[in-house]
Amino acid sequence: MSLALDISWSRPDFRLTVDCEFPDSGITALFGRSGSGKTTLLRCIAGLERAPRATVRFNADVWQDDHHFLPPHQRPLGYVFQESSLFSHLDARANLEYGLQRVPAARRRIGFDQAVQFMGLESLLAHRAGELSAGQRQRVAIARALLTSPQLLLMDEPLSNLDLASRAEILPHLERLHDALSIPIVYVSHEIGEVTRIADHIALLEGGTLRAFGPIHDLLTRPDLPLAHLEEAGSVFEGVIAQHDAQYHLSYVGIAAGRLAISLRDAPLGQRVRVRIDARDVSLALRPPEQTSITNILPGRVMDISDDRDPAQRLVRIDVGGRPLLARITLRAVTQLSIAPGIALYAQVKSVALMN
Amino acid sequence: MSASFYSPDDLVALWISLKLAAITVVLLLLLCTPMAWWLAMTRSRLRVVGEAMAALPLVLPPTVLGFYLLLFLGPHGWGGRLMHGLGMQPLAFSFGGLVLGSMLYSMPFVIQPLQGAFQSVGVRALEVAATLRASPLDRFFTVAVPLARRGFITGSVLAFAHTLGEFGVVLMLGGNIPGRTQTASIVIFNHAEAFDYAAAQRLSLTLLIACFALLLIVYAANRRVPEIAASA
C-alpha cells in the first residue's frame, strides 16, 4: 500500500469523490479536463486543501482523518506547481537550498550537486527567477522539490504553461526522473500525449469523480472510457531494444507479442523503452499477410468490438501477447471479414512511435 | 552645522522630534505587522471594520484625535486612572503620551503599505514554502517579509516623516513643554507667532529637506525592487 485516499467533498460549486489507492512506485497521471478536480485532489493530498471528513494515508502514516490533519510542511512530499513558483527574492541556488536546508541531514537522500546535475542547472545557479526562461524556472522548481528528498512527488501540470521548445527540454528530464527515483509520482495533466509518454497508471477524473483507475495500457484501450475514442487513441507497449540492423537502418524492440521494427536508434541493447501504436495505424488480416510492405505484424485474438465516434468506424481491441492493442477500422471491413470477439487474426502495424 | 545656526531650544526640539519619530516607527512596525498580516490574509467579515479603523486617523482632524486622547489619558480618563492604579506617571503632557498619540496618528501610513505588500506576496509563495517544509512562522520571516520589503520601507519612511511634521496631536496632548514635549513643528509655530521668521525659516527648511530626502528614499526603493520581482 502506498497512498490511500477517501475523499467525498461537496461544495455548492463542485464536488470531489475519490476512493482509491495509488501504487507505491511509478508515475500515476491524474487525467481529466480542466475543472474535473485534478488540482483540487492534488492539493488535498499535499494538505494545501483540507477536505472535510476525508482520509489521506501514506504508507503507515495518517496524513488526514477525522482526528488528525498533518499540515503540508510536515508531509514528506515534493510539490511542483503549474506556474513558475520560484521565490523572486532569491537566486536559483538559494531557491534550491530553501527546501534542502529544512530537511535534517540524516534524511537527505539527494545531494545538491546531484539534483543540479540531474536537471542540468549548473550554469543557472547565480540567476534570479526573473532572469531565467519559463522552462529553466520550472527545471529549478523540480530540482528544488527533489532536494527535500520527498517520499512522494506531486506535479501539477508542470509543462502546461511552457512553449513547445521548453516542454521538449523538460520531458526527457521527467522521463529520467521516472527511472532514477524509486518514489511514486502523481502527475496532473490534461495532455494525453504527455501522459502516454511518462505515466504508468492513469486515474481518470470526470466532474470531480474518479471514473477509472488502472495501468496505462489498460485504460488507454478500454472501449467504455473516452481515452480510446480520442482522435489520437492508441496503445502503449513496454519493451527492450533487442537488435540493431545497420543495413536497413532499423532497430528491433522486443515486446511480449513479438518484435517491432523502428527506425535505427542509438540506444544500447537491452534498454527498456516504451512504444506507442496509434489505433488508426493498425489494419487487420485474417491470414498471415504475404507480399506486404508492412514490416510489423503481430498475431492476436479479438477481445471486443465497439462503436466509435464516426459511425463508419469500429474500434477493435485485440489481445497481443497479453496486452491490448487498439485498431480503428471501418464497419465495412468488420462485416466483410466477419471479425468477432474470439477470432484469431493478424494486426498489421504501419507506424510505431518510440516514446523515449 | 554649528550650534549657532540653531538656538539650543531649536536643537532640543529637533532631537525630540527625531526621537519621537524613531520610537514611533519602531513601535508601529512591531504592532502593525501582525495587524496588516491579518488584514491581508483574513477572509473574515471583520476585515472591513479593521480596515476602516486603521484608516480613521487619516481623515480625523488631529485635534479631535488629540482631544480624545487627552480625555482618555487625563486623570479622570480610563487610561489615566489605570496608569494611576498601576502606580505609573500619567501619560498626558509627557513624552510617552506623545509617542502614543503619534502611533495612532501615523498608524495608517504603516498599515496600508504593509497590507498591500503582504497581499501582493500572495498565497502561492507561502504554499510553495509550506511544501518545502517551512513552518508558518518560518514562511512569514523567510518569504513574506522579504517579498514585502517595499511595504516595510514605504511604511517606515512615511510614518517617520509624518510624525516629524505632526502638530495638532502634539499640541493637544503634550502641551508645549520645552525639553520634554516641545517638538520642532511646535517651535516653528512659536517662532512664527513671535515674528522670528528667520528662526522659523531655519527649522522649516530643515524639515522640508529631511522630508524630501526621506520620500526620495521611498521612491528610489520602490523603483528598484519591482524590476527583480516583476517576473515572480
Coordinates of C-alpha atoms in Angstrom, one line a residue:
Chain A
M1 CA 0.0 0.0 0.0
S2 CA 1.2 3.5 -0.7
L3 CA -1.1 6.5 -1.0
A4 CA -4.7 5.8 0.1
L5 CA -7.4 8.4 -0.4
D6 CA -11.0 8.5 0.6
I7 CA -12.4 11.9 -0.2
S8 CA -16.0 12.9 -0.6
W9 CA -16.3 16.6 -0.7
S10 CA -19.3 18.5 -1.8
R11 CA -19.4 22.2 -2.2
P12 CA -22.1 24.2 -3.9
D13 CA -20.0 24.8 -7.0
F14 CA -18.2 21.5 -7.2
R15 CA -17.8 18.0 -5.8
L16 CA -14.8 15.7 -5.4
T17 CA -15.4 12.0 -4.8
V18 CA -12.3 9.8 -4.9
D19 CA -11.7 6.5 -3.1
C20 CA -8.6 4.7 -4.3
E21 CA -5.2 3.5 -3.5
F22 CA -2.2 4.7 -5.6
P23 CA 0.7 2.3 -6.4
D24 CA 3.9 2.8 -4.4
S25 CA 6.1 3.4 -7.5
G26 CA 6.0 4.8 -11.0
I27 CA 4.1 7.7 -12.3
T28 CA 0.3 8.0 -11.8
A29 CA -1.3 10.5 -14.1
L30 CA -4.4 12.4 -12.8
F31 CA -6.0 12.9 -16.1
G32 CA -9.1 14.9 -17.0
R33 CA -10.5 18.1 -18.4
S34 CA -10.0 21.4 -16.7
G35 CA -12.4 21.6 -13.9
S36 CA -12.5 17.9 -13.3
G37 CA -10.9 18.2 -9.9
K38 CA -7.4 17.1 -10.7
T39 CA -5.6 20.0 -9.0
T40 CA -8.0 20.0 -6.0
L41 CA -7.3 16.4 -5.5
L42 CA -3.5 17.0 -5.6
R43 CA -3.9 19.9 -3.1
C44 CA -5.8 17.6 -0.8
I45 CA -3.0 15.1 -1.0
A46 CA -0.5 17.8 -0.2
G47 CA -2.6 19.2 2.7
L48 CA -2.9 22.6 0.9
E49 CA -6.6 21.9 0.9
R50 CA -8.5 20.4 3.8
A51 CA -11.5 18.4 2.6
P52 CA -13.9 17.7 5.5
R53 CA -14.2 14.1 6.6
A54 CA -11.6 12.9 4.2
T55 CA -8.9 10.3 4.8
V56 CA -5.4 10.6 3.4
R57 CA -2.9 7.9 4.3
F58 CA 0.6 7.4 3.1
N59 CA 2.2 4.1 3.9
A60 CA 1.8 3.6 7.6
D61 CA 1.2 7.3 8.3
V62 CA -2.2 9.0 8.6
W63 CA -2.0 12.5 7.0
Q64 CA -5.6 13.2 7.5
D65 CA -8.6 11.6 9.1
D66 CA -11.4 12.7 11.4
H67 CA -9.0 13.4 14.2
H68 CA -5.7 14.4 12.5
F69 CA -4.6 16.8 10.0
L70 CA -0.9 16.9 9.2
P71 CA 0.0 20.4 7.9
P72 CA 1.7 20.4 4.5
H73 CA 5.2 21.4 5.8
Q74 CA 5.2 18.2 7.9
R75 CA 4.3 15.8 5.0
P76 CA 7.4 14.3 3.3
L77 CA 6.3 15.3 -0.2
G78 CA 7.6 17.4 -3.0
Y79 CA 5.2 19.7 -5.0
V80 CA 5.8 21.2 -8.4
F81 CA 3.3 23.9 -9.2
Q82 CA 1.8 24.7 -12.6
E83 CA 3.3 28.1 -13.0
S84 CA 6.7 29.3 -12.1
S85 CA 6.9 29.3 -8.3
L86 CA 10.5 30.4 -7.7
F87 CA 11.0 32.9 -4.8
S88 CA 11.8 36.1 -6.6
H89 CA 13.9 37.4 -3.8
L90 CA 16.3 34.5 -4.0
D91 CA 18.6 33.3 -6.8
A92 CA 18.3 29.8 -8.2
R93 CA 20.9 28.4 -5.7
A94 CA 19.1 29.9 -2.7
N95 CA 15.8 28.6 -4.1
L96 CA 17.3 25.1 -4.3
E97 CA 18.7 25.4 -0.8
Y98 CA 15.5 26.6 0.7
G99 CA 14.0 23.2 0.9
L100 CA 17.3 21.3 1.3
Q101 CA 18.1 23.3 4.5
R102 CA 14.8 22.4 6.1
V103 CA 15.4 18.6 5.8
P104 CA 17.5 17.0 8.5
A105 CA 20.8 15.9 7.1
A106 CA 20.1 12.3 8.1
R107 CA 17.0 12.2 6.0
R108 CA 18.6 13.7 2.8
R109 CA 18.8 11.2 0.0
I110 CA 19.5 13.6 -2.9
G111 CA 22.5 15.9 -2.7
F112 CA 22.7 19.4 -4.0
D113 CA 25.2 18.6 -6.8
Q114 CA 23.2 15.5 -7.8
A115 CA 20.0 17.5 -8.2
V116 CA 21.7 20.3 -10.1
Q117 CA 23.3 17.8 -12.5
F118 CA 20.2 15.8 -12.9
M119 CA 18.1 18.8 -14.0
G120 CA 21.1 20.5 -15.8
L121 CA 21.2 23.6 -13.8
E122 CA 25.0 24.2 -13.4
S123 CA 25.0 27.4 -15.4
L124 CA 21.9 28.9 -13.8
L125 CA 22.7 28.9 -10.1
A126 CA 23.5 32.6 -9.8
H127 CA 20.5 33.8 -11.7
R128 CA 17.3 35.2 -10.1
A129 CA 13.9 33.9 -11.2
G130 CA 13.4 37.0 -13.4
E131 CA 16.5 36.2 -15.4
L132 CA 15.5 32.6 -16.3
S133 CA 13.3 31.4 -19.1
A134 CA 10.0 29.7 -18.1
G135 CA 11.5 26.3 -18.9
Q136 CA 14.6 27.0 -16.8
R137 CA 12.5 28.2 -13.9
Q138 CA 10.4 25.0 -14.0
R139 CA 13.6 22.9 -14.0
V140 CA 14.8 24.7 -10.9
A141 CA 11.4 24.2 -9.3
I142 CA 11.6 20.5 -10.0
A143 CA 15.1 20.2 -8.6
R144 CA 14.1 22.3 -5.6
A145 CA 11.2 19.8 -4.8
L146 CA 13.6 16.9 -5.3
L147 CA 16.1 18.4 -2.8
T148 CA 13.6 17.9 0.0
S149 CA 14.1 14.2 -0.5
P150 CA 10.4 13.6 -0.8
Q151 CA 8.8 10.2 -0.4
L152 CA 6.1 11.3 -2.8
L153 CA 6.3 13.8 -5.6
L154 CA 3.3 15.7 -6.7
M155 CA 3.3 17.6 -10.0
D156 CA 0.5 19.9 -11.1
E157 CA 0.7 20.2 -14.9
P158 CA 4.3 21.3 -14.7
L159 CA 4.6 21.7 -18.5
S160 CA 1.3 23.3 -19.3
N161 CA 2.5 26.9 -19.2
L162 CA 5.5 26.3 -21.3
D163 CA 6.0 26.6 -25.0
L164 CA 6.8 23.5 -27.1
A165 CA 10.5 24.1 -27.0
S166 CA 10.6 24.3 -23.2
R167 CA 8.4 21.2 -23.0
A168 CA 10.7 19.3 -25.2
E169 CA 13.6 20.4 -23.0
I170 CA 11.9 19.2 -19.7
L171 CA 10.2 16.0 -20.8
P172 CA 13.4 13.9 -21.1
H173 CA 14.3 15.1 -17.5
L174 CA 10.9 13.8 -16.3
E175 CA 11.4 10.5 -18.0
R176 CA 14.8 10.1 -16.4
L177 CA 13.2 11.1 -13.1
H178 CA 10.9 8.1 -13.5
D179 CA 13.8 5.8 -14.0
A180 CA 16.1 7.3 -11.4
L181 CA 13.7 7.7 -8.5
S182 CA 12.0 4.9 -6.7
I183 CA 9.4 7.2 -5.2
P184 CA 5.8 7.4 -6.5
I185 CA 4.9 10.4 -8.6
V186 CA 1.4 11.8 -9.0
Y187 CA 1.3 13.9 -12.2
V188 CA -1.7 16.1 -13.1
S189 CA -2.2 16.5 -16.8
H190 CA -4.8 17.1 -19.5
E191 CA -2.4 16.3 -22.3
I192 CA -2.8 12.7 -23.5
G193 CA 0.5 12.9 -25.4
E194 CA 2.3 13.7 -22.2
V195 CA 0.5 11.0 -20.2
T196 CA 1.3 8.3 -22.7
R197 CA 4.9 9.3 -22.7
I198 CA 5.5 9.1 -19.0
A199 CA 2.7 7.6 -17.0
D200 CA 2.5 4.0 -15.7
H201 CA -1.0 4.4 -14.3
I202 CA -3.9 6.7 -15.1
A203 CA -6.6 8.0 -12.7
L204 CA -9.3 9.4 -14.9
L205 CA -11.3 12.2 -13.3
E206 CA -14.7 13.4 -14.7
G207 CA -16.6 16.1 -13.0
G208 CA -14.9 15.5 -9.7
T209 CA -15.4 11.8 -9.7
L210 CA -12.8 9.1 -10.2
R211 CA -14.2 7.4 -13.3
A212 CA -11.5 4.8 -13.7
F213 CA -8.1 3.9 -12.4
G214 CA -5.6 1.4 -13.7
P215 CA -2.4 0.6 -15.7
I216 CA -2.0 2.9 -18.7
H217 CA -2.1 0.1 -21.3
D218 CA -5.4 -0.9 -19.9
L219 CA -7.1 2.5 -19.5
L220 CA -5.9 3.8 -22.9
T221 CA -7.7 0.9 -24.7
R222 CA -10.8 0.4 -22.6
P223 CA -13.8 1.0 -25.0
D224 CA -16.0 2.2 -22.2
L225 CA -13.7 5.1 -21.5
P226 CA -13.2 8.3 -23.6
L227 CA -9.5 7.8 -24.0
A228 CA -10.0 5.0 -26.6
H229 CA -12.2 7.3 -28.6
L230 CA -9.9 10.2 -28.9
E231 CA -8.7 11.1 -32.4
E232 CA -5.1 10.2 -31.2
A233 CA -6.3 7.0 -29.4
G234 CA -3.7 4.2 -29.3
S235 CA -1.9 1.5 -27.3
V236 CA 1.4 1.5 -25.5
F237 CA 3.8 -1.4 -25.0
E238 CA 6.9 -1.8 -22.8
G239 CA 9.8 -3.5 -24.5
V240 CA 13.6 -3.7 -24.8
I241 CA 15.9 -2.8 -27.6
A242 CA 16.6 -6.3 -28.9
Q243 CA 18.7 -5.8 -32.1
H244 CA 20.1 -3.2 -34.5
D245 CA 20.1 -3.7 -38.2
A246 CA 22.6 -1.3 -39.8
Q247 CA 21.9 -2.4 -43.4
Y248 CA 18.3 -1.4 -43.3
H249 CA 18.7 1.3 -40.6
L250 CA 16.3 -0.5 -38.3
S251 CA 16.2 -1.2 -34.6
Y252 CA 14.1 -4.0 -33.2
V253 CA 12.1 -3.7 -30.0
G254 CA 11.1 -6.9 -28.3
I255 CA 7.6 -6.9 -26.7
A256 CA 5.6 -9.7 -25.3
A257 CA 3.8 -10.3 -28.6
G258 CA 6.9 -10.3 -30.8
R259 CA 9.3 -7.8 -32.3
L260 CA 8.6 -4.4 -33.7
A261 CA 10.9 -2.6 -36.2
I262 CA 11.6 1.1 -35.7
S263 CA 14.0 3.5 -37.3
L264 CA 17.6 2.8 -36.2
R265 CA 18.2 4.3 -32.7
D266 CA 21.4 5.0 -31.0
A267 CA 20.4 3.0 -27.9
P268 CA 22.2 0.2 -26.1
L269 CA 20.8 -3.3 -26.5
G270 CA 18.6 -4.3 -23.5
Q271 CA 17.5 -0.7 -22.8
R272 CA 13.9 -0.5 -21.7
V273 CA 11.7 1.6 -24.0
R274 CA 8.1 2.4 -24.5
V275 CA 6.4 2.4 -27.9
R276 CA 3.1 3.7 -28.9
I277 CA 0.9 2.4 -31.7
D278 CA -1.9 4.7 -32.9
A279 CA -5.3 2.9 -33.5
R280 CA -5.6 4.4 -37.0
D281 CA -2.2 2.9 -38.0
V282 CA -3.4 -0.7 -37.4
S283 CA -5.1 -2.8 -40.0
L284 CA -6.3 -6.3 -39.6
A285 CA -5.9 -9.5 -41.7
L286 CA -7.4 -12.9 -41.2
R287 CA -4.4 -14.8 -42.6
P288 CA -0.7 -14.1 -42.2
P289 CA -0.1 -11.3 -44.7
E290 CA 2.2 -12.1 -47.5
Q291 CA 3.9 -9.8 -50.0
T292 CA 3.1 -6.7 -48.0
S293 CA 5.2 -3.7 -47.3
I294 CA 4.1 -3.7 -43.7
T295 CA 7.1 -4.9 -41.5
N296 CA 5.4 -5.1 -38.2
I297 CA 2.8 -7.8 -37.9
L298 CA 1.5 -9.1 -34.6
P299 CA -0.7 -12.2 -34.2
G300 CA -3.6 -11.7 -31.8
R301 CA -7.1 -12.6 -30.8
V302 CA -10.1 -10.2 -30.8
M303 CA -11.3 -9.1 -27.4
D304 CA -14.2 -6.9 -28.3
I305 CA -15.5 -4.5 -31.0
S306 CA -17.2 -1.2 -30.1
D307 CA -18.7 1.8 -31.8
D308 CA -16.6 4.8 -32.4
R309 CA -17.3 8.5 -32.7
D310 CA -17.6 8.1 -36.5
P311 CA -20.4 5.6 -37.4
A312 CA -18.4 4.3 -40.3
Q313 CA -15.7 3.1 -38.0
R314 CA -15.3 0.5 -35.3
L315 CA -12.8 0.1 -32.6
V316 CA -11.4 -3.4 -32.3
R317 CA -9.4 -4.4 -29.2
I318 CA -7.0 -7.2 -29.8
D319 CA -5.1 -9.3 -27.3
V320 CA -1.5 -9.4 -28.5
G321 CA 0.8 -11.3 -26.1
G322 CA -1.4 -10.5 -23.1
R323 CA -1.6 -6.7 -23.8
P324 CA -4.4 -4.9 -25.6
L325 CA -3.8 -3.4 -29.0
L326 CA -6.4 -0.9 -30.4
A327 CA -7.3 -0.9 -34.1
R328 CA -9.6 1.6 -35.8
I329 CA -11.1 0.0 -38.9
T330 CA -14.2 0.5 -41.0
L331 CA -17.5 -1.1 -40.2
R332 CA -17.5 -2.4 -43.7
A333 CA -14.2 -4.3 -43.0
V334 CA -15.6 -5.7 -39.7
T335 CA -18.6 -7.1 -41.6
Q336 CA -16.8 -8.4 -44.7
L337 CA -14.1 -10.1 -42.7
S338 CA -16.6 -11.3 -40.1
I339 CA -14.5 -10.0 -37.3
A340 CA -16.0 -11.1 -34.0
P341 CA -14.7 -11.5 -30.4
G342 CA -12.6 -14.6 -30.0
I343 CA -11.3 -15.0 -33.6
A344 CA -7.6 -15.1 -34.2
L345 CA -6.1 -12.6 -36.7
Y346 CA -3.0 -10.6 -37.6
A347 CA -2.5 -6.9 -36.8
Q348 CA -0.5 -5.0 -39.4
V349 CA 1.1 -2.0 -37.7
K350 CA 2.0 0.7 -40.1
S351 CA 3.8 3.0 -37.7
V352 CA 5.4 2.6 -34.3
A353 CA 6.5 5.6 -32.2
L354 CA 9.3 5.3 -29.7
M355 CA 8.3 7.3 -26.7
N356 CA 11.7 7.9 -25.1
Chain B
M1 CA 26.0 72.7 11.1
S2 CA 27.1 74.7 14.0
A3 CA 25.2 75.3 17.2
S4 CA 25.0 79.0 16.4
F5 CA 22.8 78.2 13.4
Y6 CA 20.1 76.7 15.6
S7 CA 19.3 78.0 19.0
P8 CA 19.7 75.5 21.9
D9 CA 16.0 75.2 22.2
D10 CA 15.7 74.5 18.4
L11 CA 18.2 71.7 18.8
V12 CA 16.4 70.2 21.7
A13 CA 13.1 70.3 19.8
L14 CA 14.7 68.8 16.7
W15 CA 16.1 66.0 18.9
I16 CA 12.7 65.4 20.5
S17 CA 11.1 65.2 17.0
L18 CA 13.7 62.8 15.7
K19 CA 13.4 60.6 18.9
L20 CA 9.6 60.7 18.7
A21 CA 9.6 59.7 15.1
A22 CA 12.1 56.9 15.5
I23 CA 10.4 55.4 18.5
T24 CA 7.0 55.7 16.9
V25 CA 8.2 53.9 13.8
V26 CA 9.8 51.1 15.7
L27 CA 6.7 50.5 17.8
L28 CA 4.4 50.9 14.9
L29 CA 6.3 48.2 12.9
L30 CA 6.0 45.8 15.8
L31 CA 2.3 46.5 16.2
C32 CA 1.2 47.0 12.6
T33 CA 3.0 44.0 11.1
P34 CA 0.7 41.4 12.6
M35 CA -2.3 43.7 12.1
A36 CA -1.5 44.2 8.4
W37 CA -0.8 40.5 8.0
W38 CA -4.3 39.7 9.5
L39 CA -5.9 42.3 7.2
A40 CA -4.1 40.9 4.2
M41 CA -4.9 37.2 4.9
T42 CA -8.2 37.0 6.6
R43 CA -11.4 36.1 4.9
S44 CA -13.4 37.3 7.9
R45 CA -16.1 39.9 7.5
L46 CA -14.4 41.8 10.3
R47 CA -11.7 42.8 7.9
V48 CA -13.6 45.8 6.6
V49 CA -14.1 47.0 10.2
G50 CA -10.4 46.6 10.8
E51 CA -9.6 48.5 7.6
A52 CA -11.9 51.3 8.4
M53 CA -10.5 51.7 11.9
A54 CA -6.9 51.6 10.6
A55 CA -7.7 54.3 8.1
L56 CA -9.6 56.5 10.6
P57 CA -6.6 58.6 11.7
L58 CA -6.2 59.7 8.0
V59 CA -9.4 61.6 8.0
L60 CA -9.8 62.5 11.6
P61 CA -8.7 66.1 12.4
P62 CA -5.6 65.7 14.6
T63 CA -7.1 68.0 17.2
V64 CA -10.0 65.5 17.6
L65 CA -7.6 62.6 18.0
G66 CA -5.6 64.7 20.5
F67 CA -8.6 65.8 22.4
Y68 CA -9.9 62.3 22.9
L69 CA -6.5 61.0 23.9
L70 CA -6.3 63.8 26.4
L71 CA -9.6 62.8 27.9
F72 CA -8.6 59.2 27.9
L73 CA -5.1 59.7 29.4
G74 CA -6.0 62.5 31.7
P75 CA -6.5 61.9 35.5
H76 CA -10.2 61.2 35.0
G77 CA -10.0 59.1 31.9
W78 CA -9.8 55.3 31.9
G79 CA -6.2 55.3 30.7
G80 CA -5.2 57.8 33.3
R81 CA -6.9 56.0 36.1
L82 CA -5.4 52.7 35.0
M83 CA -2.0 54.2 34.9
H84 CA -2.5 55.7 38.3
G85 CA -3.8 52.5 39.7
L86 CA -0.6 50.8 38.4
G87 CA 1.5 53.4 40.2
M88 CA 2.7 54.9 36.9
Q89 CA 3.1 58.5 35.8
P90 CA 0.2 59.8 33.8
L91 CA 0.9 59.9 30.1
A92 CA -0.8 63.2 29.3
F93 CA 1.7 66.1 29.0
S94 CA 4.6 63.6 28.8
F95 CA 6.8 62.2 26.0
G96 CA 5.1 58.8 26.4
G97 CA 1.8 60.4 25.7
L98 CA 3.3 61.9 22.5
V99 CA 4.5 58.5 21.4
L100 CA 1.0 57.0 21.9
G101 CA -0.6 59.9 20.0
S102 CA 1.9 59.7 17.2
M103 CA 1.4 56.0 16.9
L104 CA -2.3 56.4 16.4
Y105 CA -1.8 59.4 14.1
S106 CA 0.7 57.7 11.9
M107 CA -0.7 54.1 12.0
P108 CA -2.4 54.2 8.6
F109 CA 0.9 55.1 7.0
V110 CA 2.4 51.8 8.2
I111 CA -0.6 49.5 8.0
Q112 CA -1.7 50.4 4.5
P113 CA 1.6 49.9 2.6
L114 CA 2.2 46.7 4.7
Q115 CA -1.2 45.3 3.9
G116 CA -0.8 46.0 0.2
A117 CA 2.7 44.4 0.2
F118 CA 1.5 41.3 2.0
Q119 CA -1.4 40.9 -0.3
S120 CA 0.9 41.1 -3.3
V121 CA 3.1 38.4 -1.8
G122 CA 0.1 36.2 -2.4
V123 CA -0.9 32.8 -1.1
R124 CA 1.1 30.8 -3.7
A125 CA 4.6 31.8 -2.5
L126 CA 3.6 30.7 1.1
E127 CA 2.2 27.4 -0.2
V128 CA 5.4 26.8 -2.1
A129 CA 7.3 27.4 1.1
A130 CA 5.0 25.1 3.0
T131 CA 5.7 22.3 0.6
L132 CA 9.4 23.0 1.1
R133 CA 9.0 22.2 4.8
A134 CA 8.8 25.7 6.1
S135 CA 6.6 26.2 9.2
P136 CA 4.1 29.1 9.3
L137 CA 6.4 31.3 11.3
D138 CA 9.4 30.3 9.1
R139 CA 7.4 31.1 5.9
F140 CA 6.5 34.5 7.4
F141 CA 10.0 35.6 8.1
T142 CA 11.8 33.9 5.1
V143 CA 9.2 34.5 2.4
A144 CA 6.5 37.0 3.3
V145 CA 8.8 39.6 4.9
P146 CA 11.5 39.7 2.2
L147 CA 8.9 39.8 -0.5
A148 CA 7.0 42.6 1.3
R149 CA 10.1 44.7 1.9
R150 CA 8.9 47.5 -0.2
G151 CA 5.9 47.8 2.2
F152 CA 8.2 47.9 5.2
I153 CA 10.4 50.6 3.6
T154 CA 7.5 52.7 2.5
G155 CA 5.6 52.4 5.7
S156 CA 8.6 53.2 7.9
V157 CA 9.6 56.3 5.9
L158 CA 6.1 57.6 5.6
A159 CA 5.4 57.2 9.3
F160 CA 8.7 58.8 10.2
A161 CA 8.2 61.8 8.0
H162 CA 4.5 62.1 9.1
T163 CA 5.5 62.0 12.7
L164 CA 8.2 64.6 12.2
G165 CA 5.5 67.0 10.9
E166 CA 2.8 66.3 13.4
F167 CA 1.4 69.3 15.1
G168 CA -2.2 69.1 16.2
V169 CA -2.0 66.0 18.3
V170 CA 1.2 67.1 20.0
L171 CA -0.3 70.5 20.8
M172 CA -3.5 69.0 22.3
L173 CA -1.8 66.2 24.1
G174 CA 1.7 67.3 25.0
G175 CA 1.2 70.9 25.6
N176 CA 4.3 72.8 24.7
I177 CA 6.8 72.0 27.3
P178 CA 10.4 72.8 26.2
G179 CA 12.8 70.0 26.6
R180 CA 10.0 67.4 27.1
T181 CA 7.2 67.6 24.7
Q182 CA 8.1 70.6 22.5
T183 CA 8.8 69.3 19.0
A184 CA 10.3 71.1 16.1
S185 CA 7.0 71.7 14.4
I186 CA 5.7 73.4 17.6
V187 CA 8.8 75.5 17.8
I188 CA 8.3 76.7 14.3
F189 CA 4.8 77.8 15.2
N190 CA 6.2 79.6 18.3
H191 CA 8.9 81.3 16.2
A192 CA 6.3 82.4 13.6
E193 CA 4.0 83.7 16.3
A194 CA 6.8 85.8 17.7
F195 CA 7.6 87.1 14.2
D196 CA 11.0 85.5 14.3
Y197 CA 10.7 84.4 10.7
A198 CA 14.4 83.7 10.3
A199 CA 14.3 81.1 13.1
A200 CA 11.1 79.6 11.7
Q201 CA 12.7 79.5 8.3
R202 CA 15.8 77.6 9.5
L203 CA 13.7 74.9 11.2
S204 CA 11.2 74.8 8.4
L205 CA 13.8 74.4 5.8
T206 CA 15.4 71.6 7.8
L207 CA 12.2 69.7 8.0
L208 CA 11.4 70.3 4.3
I209 CA 14.8 68.9 3.2
A210 CA 14.6 66.0 5.6
C211 CA 11.1 65.0 4.4
F212 CA 12.1 65.3 0.8
A213 CA 15.1 63.2 1.3
L214 CA 13.1 60.5 3.0
L215 CA 10.5 60.5 0.2
L216 CA 13.3 60.2 -2.3
I217 CA 14.4 57.1 -0.5
V218 CA 10.9 55.6 -0.7
Y219 CA 10.5 56.3 -4.4
A220 CA 14.1 55.1 -5.2
A221 CA 13.5 51.9 -3.3
N222 CA 10.1 51.3 -4.9
R223 CA 11.6 51.8 -8.3
R224 CA 14.4 49.4 -7.9
V225 CA 12.7 46.5 -6.3
P226 CA 9.9 45.7 -8.8
E227 CA 12.4 45.0 -11.6
I228 CA 13.5 42.0 -9.7
A229 CA 10.1 40.9 -8.5
A230 CA 8.4 41.6 -11.9
S231 CA 8.5 38.1 -13.2
A232 CA 7.7 36.4 -10.0

